């Protein structure tokens, strides 16, 4: 029986503008999303229905039918043995569960030849963008995904090891209707792109900081490493800093190792 291996990369919202709310409570988003060169690792084989989890962040990940990779197999209508090597913190604003689900869906699509219903939207608003796992604009509640070419960005990701539930952060928004992103000019080099991103927002940052004030400390620590831009991703608590090159990102990550926080230097694409 063929076994496939895949990477479920961390998802980073470089910008996240909340522009409205639908009648069902879901919020309308306008977000520029990129993916790291690191993440969880999955192995998938058709046959027995089984999930095993290990890896440095495997503790506490649900093993039952609510795990998003098991829900991915159920959505595809197949039984599969899936092994998940967890490297990303959960409930962290970097789509760990959504990216795992998307990776499982891609592998099951390849193994079965079946189409993925609705690009996996039923498993979470972040799953469609995680299906393409490359730089994209994400709009609607997450279902409207358009790939975009960006220069690679050198980054450090920092999570203070506190879980932030997404729905609670959306509920804490002071305003549900905020300005959309302006159009992104074509072909910006990295330095100009970073300036453009700096002029945008993550509207979920203030309510996430209210829920977990340590996020302010993470942003301040990243600023002190000389990052060109610091911001929170998604509903938090993971924050990122952007740097002009890989050496400066690696040095920044090294200088944050003593914090006890989860720290990763990476390239975003
Ligand atoms: C906020 C974002 C930004 O990329 O990222 P994360 O912080 O999760 O990484 C995503 O929209 C999260 O996507 P995902 O985590 O898949 O969301 P879901 O499981 O569908 O929804 C979890 C909860 O978030 C809220 N939610 C989510 C998406 C959206 N457009 N509007 C919402 O209001 C709802 O309260 C929902 O019950
Ligand atoms: N494969 C998975 N990995 C991590 N968390 C998962 C997984 N499947 C289900 N979950 C649940 O989903 C919740 C949200 O996790 P995650 O997708 O990592 O967060 P976020 O939406 O903030 O990026 C977790 O609290 C966890 O209980």
PDB file of N, CA and C in Angstrom, residues 90-182:
ATOM      1  N   UNK A  90      -0.393  24.559  18.961  1.00  0.00           N
ATOM      2  CA  UNK A  90      -1.817  24.552  18.587  1.00  0.00           C
ATOM      3  C   UNK A  90      -2.499  25.809  19.120  1.00  0.00           C
ATOM      4  N   UNK A  91      -3.631  26.141  18.509  1.00  0.00           N
ATOM      5  CA  UNK A  91      -4.422  27.322  18.887  1.00  0.00           C
ATOM      6  C   UNK A  91      -3.511  28.549  18.986  1.00  0.00           C
ATOM      7  N   UNK A  92      -2.726  28.761  17.918  1.00  0.00           N
ATOM      8  CA  UNK A  92      -1.618  29.705  17.954  1.00  0.00           C
ATOM      9  C   UNK A  92      -1.676  30.756  16.851  1.00  0.00           C
ATOM     10  N   UNK A  93      -2.725  30.750  16.028  1.00  0.00           N
ATOM     11  CA  UNK A  93      -2.843  31.736  14.959  1.00  0.00           C
ATOM     12  C   UNK A  93      -1.986  31.439  13.750  1.00  0.00           C
ATOM     13  N   UNK A  94      -1.387  30.239  13.703  1.00  0.00           N
ATOM     14  CA  UNK A  94      -0.576  29.866  12.544  1.00  0.00           C
ATOM     15  C   UNK A  94      -1.151  28.612  11.866  1.00  0.00           C
ATOM     16  N   UNK A  95      -2.429  28.369  12.148  1.00  0.00           N
ATOM     17  CA  UNK A  95      -3.177  27.369  11.373  1.00  0.00           C
ATOM     18  C   UNK A  95      -2.666  25.953  11.502  1.00  0.00           C
ATOM     19  N   UNK A  96      -2.072  25.603  12.613  1.00  0.00           N
ATOM     20  CA  UNK A  96      -1.516  24.245  12.757  1.00  0.00           C
ATOM     21  C   UNK A  96      -2.529  23.181  12.367  1.00  0.00           C
ATOM     22  N   UNK A  97      -3.692  23.218  12.988  1.00  0.00           N
ATOM     23  CA  UNK A  97      -4.719  22.212  12.707  1.00  0.00           C
ATOM     24  C   UNK A  97      -5.227  22.322  11.279  1.00  0.00           C
ATOM     25  N   UNK A  98      -5.432  23.551  10.803  1.00  0.00           N
ATOM     26  CA  UNK A  98      -5.945  23.744   9.438  1.00  0.00           C
ATOM     27  C   UNK A  98      -4.933  23.269   8.397  1.00  0.00           C
ATOM     28  N   UNK A  99      -3.651  23.551   8.648  1.00  0.00           N
ATOM     29  CA  UNK A  99      -2.621  23.141   7.694  1.00  0.00           C
ATOM     30  C   UNK A  99      -2.460  21.614   7.708  1.00  0.00           C
ATOM     31  N   UNK A 100      -2.605  20.988   8.891  1.00  0.00           N
ATOM     32  CA  UNK A 100      -2.596  19.513   8.960  1.00  0.00           C
ATOM     33  C   UNK A 100      -3.743  18.952   8.128  1.00  0.00           C
ATOM     34  N   UNK A 101      -4.937  19.560   8.308  1.00  0.00           N
ATOM     35  CA  UNK A 101      -6.116  19.082   7.573  1.00  0.00           C
ATOM     36  C   UNK A 101      -5.886  19.208   6.067  1.00  0.00           C
ATOM     37  N   UNK A 102      -5.353  20.367   5.633  1.00  0.00           N
ATOM     38  CA  UNK A 102      -5.123  20.589   4.200  1.00  0.00           C
ATOM     39  C   UNK A 102      -4.091  19.610   3.657  1.00  0.00           C
ATOM     40  N   UNK A 103      -3.041  19.349   4.431  1.00  0.00           N
ATOM     41  CA  UNK A 103      -2.006  18.404   3.987  1.00  0.00           C
ATOM     42  C   UNK A 103      -2.611  17.007   3.840  1.00  0.00           C
ATOM     43  N   UNK A 104      -3.433  16.607   4.818  1.00  0.00           N
ATOM     44  CA  UNK A 104      -4.095  15.293   4.744  1.00  0.00           C
ATOM     45  C   UNK A 104      -5.007  15.244   3.515  1.00  0.00           C
ATOM     46  N   UNK A 105      -5.749  16.334   3.273  1.00  0.00           N
ATOM     47  CA  UNK A 105      -6.654  16.359   2.109  1.00  0.00           C
ATOM     48  C   UNK A 105      -5.867  16.232   0.794  1.00  0.00           C
ATOM     49  N   UNK A 106      -4.721  16.928   0.706  1.00  0.00           N
ATOM     50  CA  UNK A 106      -3.907  16.839  -0.530  1.00  0.00           C
ATOM     51  C   UNK A 106      -3.426  15.403  -0.749  1.00  0.00           C
ATOM     52  N   UNK A 107      -2.982  14.758   0.341  1.00  0.00           N
ATOM     53  CA  UNK A 107      -2.468  13.389   0.206  1.00  0.00           C
ATOM     54  C   UNK A 107      -3.593  12.418  -0.141  1.00  0.00           C
ATOM     55  N   UNK A 108      -4.766  12.607   0.502  1.00  0.00           N
ATOM     56  CA  UNK A 108      -5.895  11.701   0.236  1.00  0.00           C
ATOM     57  C   UNK A 108      -6.430  11.914  -1.178  1.00  0.00           C
ATOM     58  N   UNK A 109      -6.364  13.171  -1.669  1.00  0.00           N
ATOM     59  CA  UNK A 109      -6.764  13.440  -3.058  1.00  0.00           C
ATOM     60  C   UNK A 109      -5.855  12.662  -4.010  1.00  0.00           C
ATOM     61  N   UNK A 110      -4.547  12.692  -3.714  1.00  0.00           N
ATOM     62  CA  UNK A 110      -3.587  11.983  -4.573  1.00  0.00           C
ATOM     63  C   UNK A 110      -3.786  10.464  -4.494  1.00  0.00           C
ATOM     64  N   UNK A 111      -4.062   9.959  -3.281  1.00  0.00           N
ATOM     65  CA  UNK A 111      -4.187   8.506  -3.111  1.00  0.00           C
ATOM     66  C   UNK A 111      -5.482   7.950  -3.694  1.00  0.00           C
ATOM     67  N   UNK A 112      -6.551   8.781  -3.710  1.00  0.00           N
ATOM     68  CA  UNK A 112      -7.866   8.274  -4.136  1.00  0.00           C
ATOM     69  C   UNK A 112      -8.303   8.793  -5.499  1.00  0.00           C
ATOM     70  N   UNK A 113      -7.713   9.902  -5.952  1.00  0.00           N
ATOM     71  CA  UNK A 113      -8.177  10.532  -7.187  1.00  0.00           C
ATOM     72  C   UNK A 113      -9.478  11.309  -7.006  1.00  0.00           C
ATOM     73  N   UNK A 114      -9.987  11.381  -5.750  1.00  0.00           N
ATOM     74  CA  UNK A 114     -11.243  12.105  -5.510  1.00  0.00           C
ATOM     75  C   UNK A 114     -10.987  13.600  -5.350  1.00  0.00           C
ATOM     76  N   UNK A 115     -11.979  14.399  -5.710  1.00  0.00           N
ATOM     77  CA  UNK A 115     -11.900  15.848  -5.487  1.00  0.00           C
ATOM     78  C   UNK A 115     -12.131  16.174  -4.011  1.00  0.00           C
ATOM     79  N   UNK A 116     -11.573  17.279  -3.536  1.00  0.00           N
ATOM     80  CA  UNK A 116     -11.803  17.722  -2.153  1.00  0.00           C
ATOM     81  C   UNK A 116     -13.053  18.607  -2.139  1.00  0.00           C
ATOM     82  N   UNK A 117     -14.120  18.209  -1.392  1.00  0.00           N
ATOM     83  CA  UNK A 117     -15.326  19.029  -1.383  1.00  0.00           C
ATOM     84  C   UNK A 117     -15.040  20.436  -0.867  1.00  0.00           C
ATOM     85  N   UNK A 118     -15.427  21.447  -1.646  1.00  0.00           N
ATOM     86  CA  UNK A 118     -15.386  22.837  -1.197  1.00  0.00           C
ATOM     87  C   UNK A 118     -14.003  23.288  -0.719  1.00  0.00           C
ATOM     88  N   UNK A 119     -12.947  22.708  -1.262  1.00  0.00           N
ATOM     89  CA  UNK A 119     -11.571  23.035  -0.841  1.00  0.00           C
ATOM     90  C   UNK A 119     -11.382  22.909   0.678  1.00  0.00           C
ATOM     91  N   UNK A 120     -12.188  22.048   1.295  1.00  0.00           N
ATOM     92  CA  UNK A 120     -12.010  21.781   2.733  1.00  0.00           C
ATOM     93  C   UNK A 120     -12.601  22.835   3.646  1.00  0.00           C
ATOM     94  N   UNK A 121     -13.360  23.792   3.080  1.00  0.00           N
ATOM     95  CA  UNK A 121     -13.893  24.903   3.889  1.00  0.00           C
ATOM     96  C   UNK A 121     -14.695  24.399   5.100  1.00  0.00           C
ATOM     97  N   UNK A 122     -15.363  23.257   4.930  1.00  0.00           N
ATOM     98  CA  UNK A 122     -16.175  22.711   6.020  1.00  0.00           C
ATOM     99  C   UNK A 122     -15.348  22.347   7.247  1.00  0.00           C
ATOM    100  N   UNK A 123     -14.038  22.201   7.065  1.00  0.00           N
ATOM    101  CA  UNK A 123     -13.176  21.855   8.210  1.00  0.00           C
ATOM    102  C   UNK A 123     -12.632  23.098   8.909  1.00  0.00           C
ATOM    103  N   UNK A 124     -12.845  24.267   8.302  1.00  0.00           N
ATOM    104  CA  UNK A 124     -12.350  25.499   8.924  1.00  0.00           C
ATOM    105  C   UNK A 124     -12.100  26.551   7.869  1.00  0.00           C
ATOM    106  N   UNK A 125     -12.268  27.819   8.260  1.00  0.00           N
ATOM    107  CA  UNK A 125     -12.156  28.932   7.323  1.00  0.00           C
ATOM    108  C   UNK A 125     -10.742  29.065   6.743  1.00  0.00           C
ATOM    109  N   UNK A 126      -9.756  28.559   7.470  1.00  0.00           N
ATOM    110  CA  UNK A 126      -8.358  28.648   7.029  1.00  0.00           C
ATOM    111  C   UNK A 126      -7.942  27.513   6.093  1.00  0.00           C
ATOM    112  N   UNK A 127      -8.785  26.490   5.938  1.00  0.00           N
ATOM    113  CA  UNK A 127      -8.342  25.311   5.180  1.00  0.00           C
ATOM    114  C   UNK A 127      -8.157  25.611   3.683  1.00  0.00           C
ATOM    115  N   UNK A 128      -9.073  26.378   3.018  1.00  0.00           N
ATOM    116  CA  UNK A 128      -8.841  26.616   1.581  1.00  0.00           C
ATOM    117  C   UNK A 128      -7.485  27.261   1.282  1.00  0.00           C
ATOM    118  N   UNK A 129      -7.072  28.256   2.056  1.00  0.00           N
ATOM    119  CA  UNK A 129      -5.758  28.875   1.771  1.00  0.00           C
ATOM    120  C   UNK A 129      -4.636  27.885   2.095  1.00  0.00           C
ATOM    121  N   UNK A 130      -4.819  27.061   3.123  1.00  0.00           N
ATOM    122  CA  UNK A 130      -3.799  26.053   3.441  1.00  0.00           C
ATOM    123  C   UNK A 130      -3.711  24.976   2.353  1.00  0.00           C
ATOM    124  N   UNK A 131      -4.785  24.798   1.564  1.00  0.00           N
ATOM    125  CA  UNK A 131      -4.739  23.817   0.461  1.00  0.00           C
ATOM    126  C   UNK A 131      -3.705  24.229  -0.578  1.00  0.00           C
ATOM    127  N   UNK A 132      -3.551  25.542  -0.826  1.00  0.00           N
ATOM    128  CA  UNK A 132      -2.555  25.941  -1.829  1.00  0.00           C
ATOM    129  C   UNK A 132      -1.194  26.190  -1.173  1.00  0.00           C
ATOM    130  N   UNK A 133      -1.202  26.502   0.125  1.00  0.00           N
ATOM    131  CA  UNK A 133       0.035  26.584   0.910  1.00  0.00           C
ATOM    132  C   UNK A 133       1.110  27.444   0.259  1.00  0.00           C
ATOM    133  N   UNK A 134       0.695  28.576  -0.317  1.00  0.00           N
ATOM    134  CA  UNK A 134       1.651  29.549  -0.846  1.00  0.00           C
ATOM    135  C   UNK A 134       1.026  30.928  -0.743  1.00  0.00           C
ATOM    136  N   UNK A 135       1.830  31.969  -0.989  1.00  0.00           N
ATOM    137  CA  UNK A 135       1.350  33.344  -0.805  1.00  0.00           C
ATOM    138  C   UNK A 135       0.032  33.562  -1.531  1.00  0.00           C
ATOM    139  N   UNK A 136      -0.935  34.169  -0.818  1.00  0.00           N
ATOM    140  CA  UNK A 136      -2.264  34.355  -1.410  1.00  0.00           C
ATOM    141  C   UNK A 136      -3.007  35.462  -0.680  1.00  0.00           C
ATOM    142  N   UNK A 137      -3.946  36.076  -1.412  1.00  0.00           N
ATOM    143  CA  UNK A 137      -4.960  36.910  -0.773  1.00  0.00           C
ATOM    144  C   UNK A 137      -6.090  35.990  -0.340  1.00  0.00           C
ATOM    145  N   UNK A 138      -6.584  36.223   0.875  1.00  0.00           N
ATOM    146  CA  UNK A 138      -7.704  35.433   1.386  1.00  0.00           C
ATOM    147  C   UNK A 138      -8.827  36.403   1.724  1.00  0.00           C
ATOM    148  N   UNK A 139      -9.996  36.166   1.142  1.00  0.00           N
ATOM    149  CA  UNK A 139     -11.137  37.053   1.389  1.00  0.00           C
ATOM    150  C   UNK A 139     -12.387  36.226   1.680  1.00  0.00           C
ATOM    151  N   UNK A 140     -13.543  36.925   1.803  1.00  0.00           N
ATOM    152  CA  UNK A 140     -14.747  36.249   2.267  1.00  0.00           C
ATOM    153  C   UNK A 140     -14.511  35.841   3.715  1.00  0.00           C
ATOM    154  N   UNK A 141     -14.990  34.651   4.087  1.00  0.00           N
ATOM    155  CA  UNK A 141     -14.640  34.172   5.431  1.00  0.00           C
ATOM    156  C   UNK A 141     -13.370  33.322   5.377  1.00  0.00           C
ATOM    157  N   UNK A 142     -12.807  33.176   4.158  1.00  0.00           N
ATOM    158  CA  UNK A 142     -11.605  32.372   3.962  1.00  0.00           C
ATOM    159  C   UNK A 142     -11.693  31.538   2.695  1.00  0.00           C
ATOM    160  N   UNK A 143     -12.880  31.538   2.062  1.00  0.00           N
ATOM    161  CA  UNK A 143     -13.102  30.667   0.890  1.00  0.00           C
ATOM    162  C   UNK A 143     -12.593  31.269  -0.409  1.00  0.00           C
ATOM    163  N   UNK A 144     -12.355  32.581  -0.432  1.00  0.00           N
ATOM    164  CA  UNK A 144     -11.972  33.276  -1.666  1.00  0.00           C
ATOM    165  C   UNK A 144     -10.443  33.467  -1.630  1.00  0.00           C
ATOM    166  N   UNK A 145      -9.733  32.599  -2.359  1.00  0.00           N
ATOM    167  CA  UNK A 145      -8.270  32.546  -2.272  1.00  0.00           C
ATOM    168  C   UNK A 145      -7.668  32.821  -3.649  1.00  0.00           C
ATOM    169  N   UNK A 146      -6.759  33.794  -3.729  1.00  0.00           N
ATOM    170  CA  UNK A 146      -6.088  34.124  -4.993  1.00  0.00           C
ATOM    171  C   UNK A 146      -4.586  34.136  -4.761  1.00  0.00           C
ATOM    172  N   UNK A 147      -3.862  33.265  -5.461  1.00  0.00           N
ATOM    173  CA  UNK A 147      -2.405  33.207  -5.296  1.00  0.00           C
ATOM    174  C   UNK A 147      -1.767  34.511  -5.769  1.00  0.00           C
ATOM    175  N   UNK A 148      -0.657  34.895  -5.137  1.00  0.00           N
ATOM    176  CA  UNK A 148       0.056  36.117  -5.515  1.00  0.00           C
ATOM    177  C   UNK A 148       1.554  35.831  -5.454  1.00  0.00           C
ATOM    178  N   UNK A 149       2.311  36.436  -6.371  1.00  0.00           N
ATOM    179  CA  UNK A 149       3.772  36.257  -6.343  1.00  0.00           C
ATOM    180  C   UNK A 149       4.396  37.293  -5.430  1.00  0.00           C
ATOM    181  N   UNK A 150       5.149  36.843  -4.441  1.00  0.00           N
ATOM    182  CA  UNK A 150       5.853  37.736  -3.512  1.00  0.00           C
ATOM    183  C   UNK A 150       7.311  37.305  -3.427  1.00  0.00           C
ATOM    184  N   UNK A 151       8.200  38.238  -3.135  1.00  0.00           N
ATOM    185  CA  UNK A 151       9.573  37.821  -2.843  1.00  0.00           C
ATOM    186  C   UNK A 151       9.591  37.072  -1.509  1.00  0.00           C
ATOM    187  N   UNK A 152      10.529  36.114  -1.328  1.00  0.00           N
ATOM    188  CA  UNK A 152      10.601  35.430  -0.035  1.00  0.00           C
ATOM    189  C   UNK A 152      10.966  36.419   1.073  1.00  0.00           C
ATOM    190  N   UNK A 153      10.382  36.216   2.267  1.00  0.00           N
ATOM    191  CA  UNK A 153      10.624  37.110   3.404  1.00  0.00           C
ATOM    192  C   UNK A 153      11.283  36.311   4.526  1.00  0.00           C
ATOM    193  N   UNK A 154      12.346  36.875   5.106  1.00  0.00           N
ATOM    194  CA  UNK A 154      13.042  36.218   6.227  1.00  0.00           C
ATOM    195  C   UNK A 154      12.347  36.622   7.519  1.00  0.00           C
ATOM    196  N   UNK A 155      12.027  35.628   8.343  1.00  0.00           N
ATOM    197  CA  UNK A 155      11.177  35.906   9.503  1.00  0.00           C
ATOM    198  C   UNK A 155      11.580  35.085  10.708  1.00  0.00           C
ATOM    199  N   UNK A 156      11.132  35.565  11.873  1.00  0.00           N
ATOM    200  CA  UNK A 156      11.195  34.784  13.110  1.00  0.00           C
ATOM    201  C   UNK A 156       9.775  34.716  13.662  1.00  0.00           C
ATOM    202  N   UNK A 157       9.358  33.503  14.032  1.00  0.00           N
ATOM    203  CA  UNK A 157       8.047  33.287  14.645  1.00  0.00           C
ATOM    204  C   UNK A 157       8.252  33.055  16.138  1.00  0.00           C
ATOM    205  N   UNK A 158       7.424  33.693  16.956  1.00  0.00           N
ATOM    206  CA  UNK A 158       7.549  33.519  18.410  1.00  0.00           C
ATOM    207  C   UNK A 158       6.164  33.296  19.010  1.00  0.00           C
ATOM    208  N   UNK A 159       6.025  32.209  19.757  1.00  0.00           N
ATOM    209  CA  UNK A 159       4.763  31.947  20.475  1.00  0.00           C
ATOM    210  C   UNK A 159       5.053  31.811  21.962  1.00  0.00           C
ATOM    211  N   UNK A 160       4.324  32.586  22.786  1.00  0.00           N
ATOM    212  CA  UNK A 160       4.623  32.584  24.228  1.00  0.00           C
ATOM    213  C   UNK A 160       4.044  31.383  24.980  1.00  0.00           C
ATOM    214  N   UNK A 161       3.621  30.372  24.211  1.00  0.00           N
ATOM    215  CA  UNK A 161       3.101  29.123  24.800  1.00  0.00           C
ATOM    216  C   UNK A 161       1.818  29.354  25.588  1.00  0.00           C
ATOM    217  N   UNK A 162       0.994  30.299  25.129  1.00  0.00           N
ATOM    218  CA  UNK A 162      -0.364  30.413  25.655  1.00  0.00           C
ATOM    219  C   UNK A 162      -1.316  30.198  24.480  1.00  0.00           C
ATOM    220  N   UNK A 163      -2.340  29.373  24.690  1.00  0.00           N
ATOM    221  CA  UNK A 163      -3.310  29.103  23.629  1.00  0.00           C
ATOM    222  C   UNK A 163      -4.341  30.232  23.600  1.00  0.00           C
ATOM    223  N   UNK A 164      -4.703  30.678  22.409  1.00  0.00           N
ATOM    224  CA  UNK A 164      -5.712  31.729  22.267  1.00  0.00           C
ATOM    225  C   UNK A 164      -6.841  31.183  21.387  1.00  0.00           C
ATOM    226  N   UNK A 165      -8.051  30.992  21.962  1.00  0.00           N
ATOM    227  CA  UNK A 165      -9.158  30.467  21.143  1.00  0.00           C
ATOM    228  C   UNK A 165      -9.655  31.513  20.148  1.00  0.00           C
ATOM    229  N   UNK A 166      -9.709  31.125  18.876  1.00  0.00           N
ATOM    230  CA  UNK A 166     -10.036  32.054  17.777  1.00  0.00           C
ATOM    231  C   UNK A 166     -11.369  32.775  18.003  1.00  0.00           C
ATOM    232  N   UNK A 167     -12.413  32.036  18.379  1.00  0.00           N
ATOM    233  CA  UNK A 167     -13.741  32.657  18.471  1.00  0.00           C
ATOM    234  C   UNK A 167     -13.761  33.753  19.547  1.00  0.00           C
ATOM    235  N   UNK A 168     -13.034  33.550  20.646  1.00  0.00           N
ATOM    236  CA  UNK A 168     -13.011  34.548  21.731  1.00  0.00           C
ATOM    237  C   UNK A 168     -12.366  35.843  21.248  1.00  0.00           C
ATOM    238  N   UNK A 169     -11.351  35.749  20.409  1.00  0.00           N
ATOM    239  CA  UNK A 169     -10.666  36.950  19.913  1.00  0.00           C
ATOM    240  C   UNK A 169     -11.590  37.714  18.962  1.00  0.00           C
ATOM    241  N   UNK A 170     -12.269  36.998  18.053  1.00  0.00           N
ATOM    242  CA  UNK A 170     -13.236  37.677  17.171  1.00  0.00           C
ATOM    243  C   UNK A 170     -14.304  38.382  18.009  1.00  0.00           C
ATOM    244  N   UNK A 171     -14.757  37.719  19.081  1.00  0.00           N
ATOM    245  CA  UNK A 171     -15.821  38.319  19.914  1.00  0.00           C
ATOM    246  C   UNK A 171     -15.350  39.605  20.578  1.00  0.00           C
ATOM    247  N   UNK A 172     -14.051  39.743  20.815  1.00  0.00           N
ATOM    248  CA  UNK A 172     -13.515  40.912  21.506  1.00  0.00           C
ATOM    249  C   UNK A 172     -13.260  42.100  20.597  1.00  0.00           C
ATOM    250  N   UNK A 173     -13.544  41.965  19.293  1.00  0.00           N
ATOM    251  CA  UNK A 173     -13.306  43.087  18.358  1.00  0.00           C
ATOM    252  C   UNK A 173     -14.144  44.299  18.742  1.00  0.00           C
ATOM    253  N   UNK A 174     -13.513  45.466  18.812  1.00  0.00           N
ATOM    254  CA  UNK A 174     -14.266  46.692  19.123  1.00  0.00           C
ATOM    255  C   UNK A 174     -15.152  47.071  17.942  1.00  0.00           C
ATOM    256  N   UNK A 175     -14.656  46.893  16.713  1.00  0.00           N
ATOM    257  CA  UNK A 175     -15.446  47.191  15.521  1.00  0.00           C
ATOM    258  C   UNK A 175     -15.337  46.017  14.553  1.00  0.00           C
ATOM    259  N   UNK A 176     -16.483  45.608  14.030  1.00  0.00           N
ATOM    260  CA  UNK A 176     -16.505  44.488  13.069  1.00  0.00           C
ATOM    261  C   UNK A 176     -16.337  44.995  11.640  1.00  0.00           C
ATOM    262  N   UNK A 177     -16.471  46.298  11.447  1.00  0.00           N
ATOM    263  CA  UNK A 177     -16.392  46.870  10.093  1.00  0.00           C
ATOM    264  C   UNK A 177     -15.213  47.835  10.049  1.00  0.00           C
ATOM    265  N   UNK A 178     -14.166  47.410   9.375  1.00  0.00           N
ATOM    266  CA  UNK A 178     -12.925  48.196   9.328  1.00  0.00           C
ATOM    267  C   UNK A 178     -12.475  48.303   7.872  1.00  0.00           C
ATOM    268  N   UNK A 179     -11.615  49.294   7.556  1.00  0.00           N
ATOM    269  CA  UNK A 179     -11.208  49.476   6.157  1.00  0.00           C
ATOM    270  C   UNK A 179     -10.499  48.239   5.577  1.00  0.00           C
ATOM    271  N   UNK A 180     -10.803  47.947   4.304  1.00  0.00           N
ATOM    272  CA  UNK A 180     -10.146  46.845   3.590  1.00  0.00           C
ATOM    273  C   UNK A 180      -8.694  47.213   3.284  1.00  0.00           C
ATOM    274  N   UNK A 181      -7.935  46.242   2.763  1.00  0.00           N
ATOM    275  CA  UNK A 181      -6.556  46.537   2.337  1.00  0.00           C
ATOM    276  C   UNK A 181      -6.589  47.293   1.017  1.00  0.00           C
ATOM    277  N   UNK A 182      -5.695  48.241   0.811  1.00  0.00           N
ATOM    278  CA  UNK A 182      -5.562  48.830  -0.527  1.00  0.00           C
ATOM    279  C   UNK A 182      -4.921  47.787  -1.459  1.00  0.00           C
TER     280      UNK A 182
END
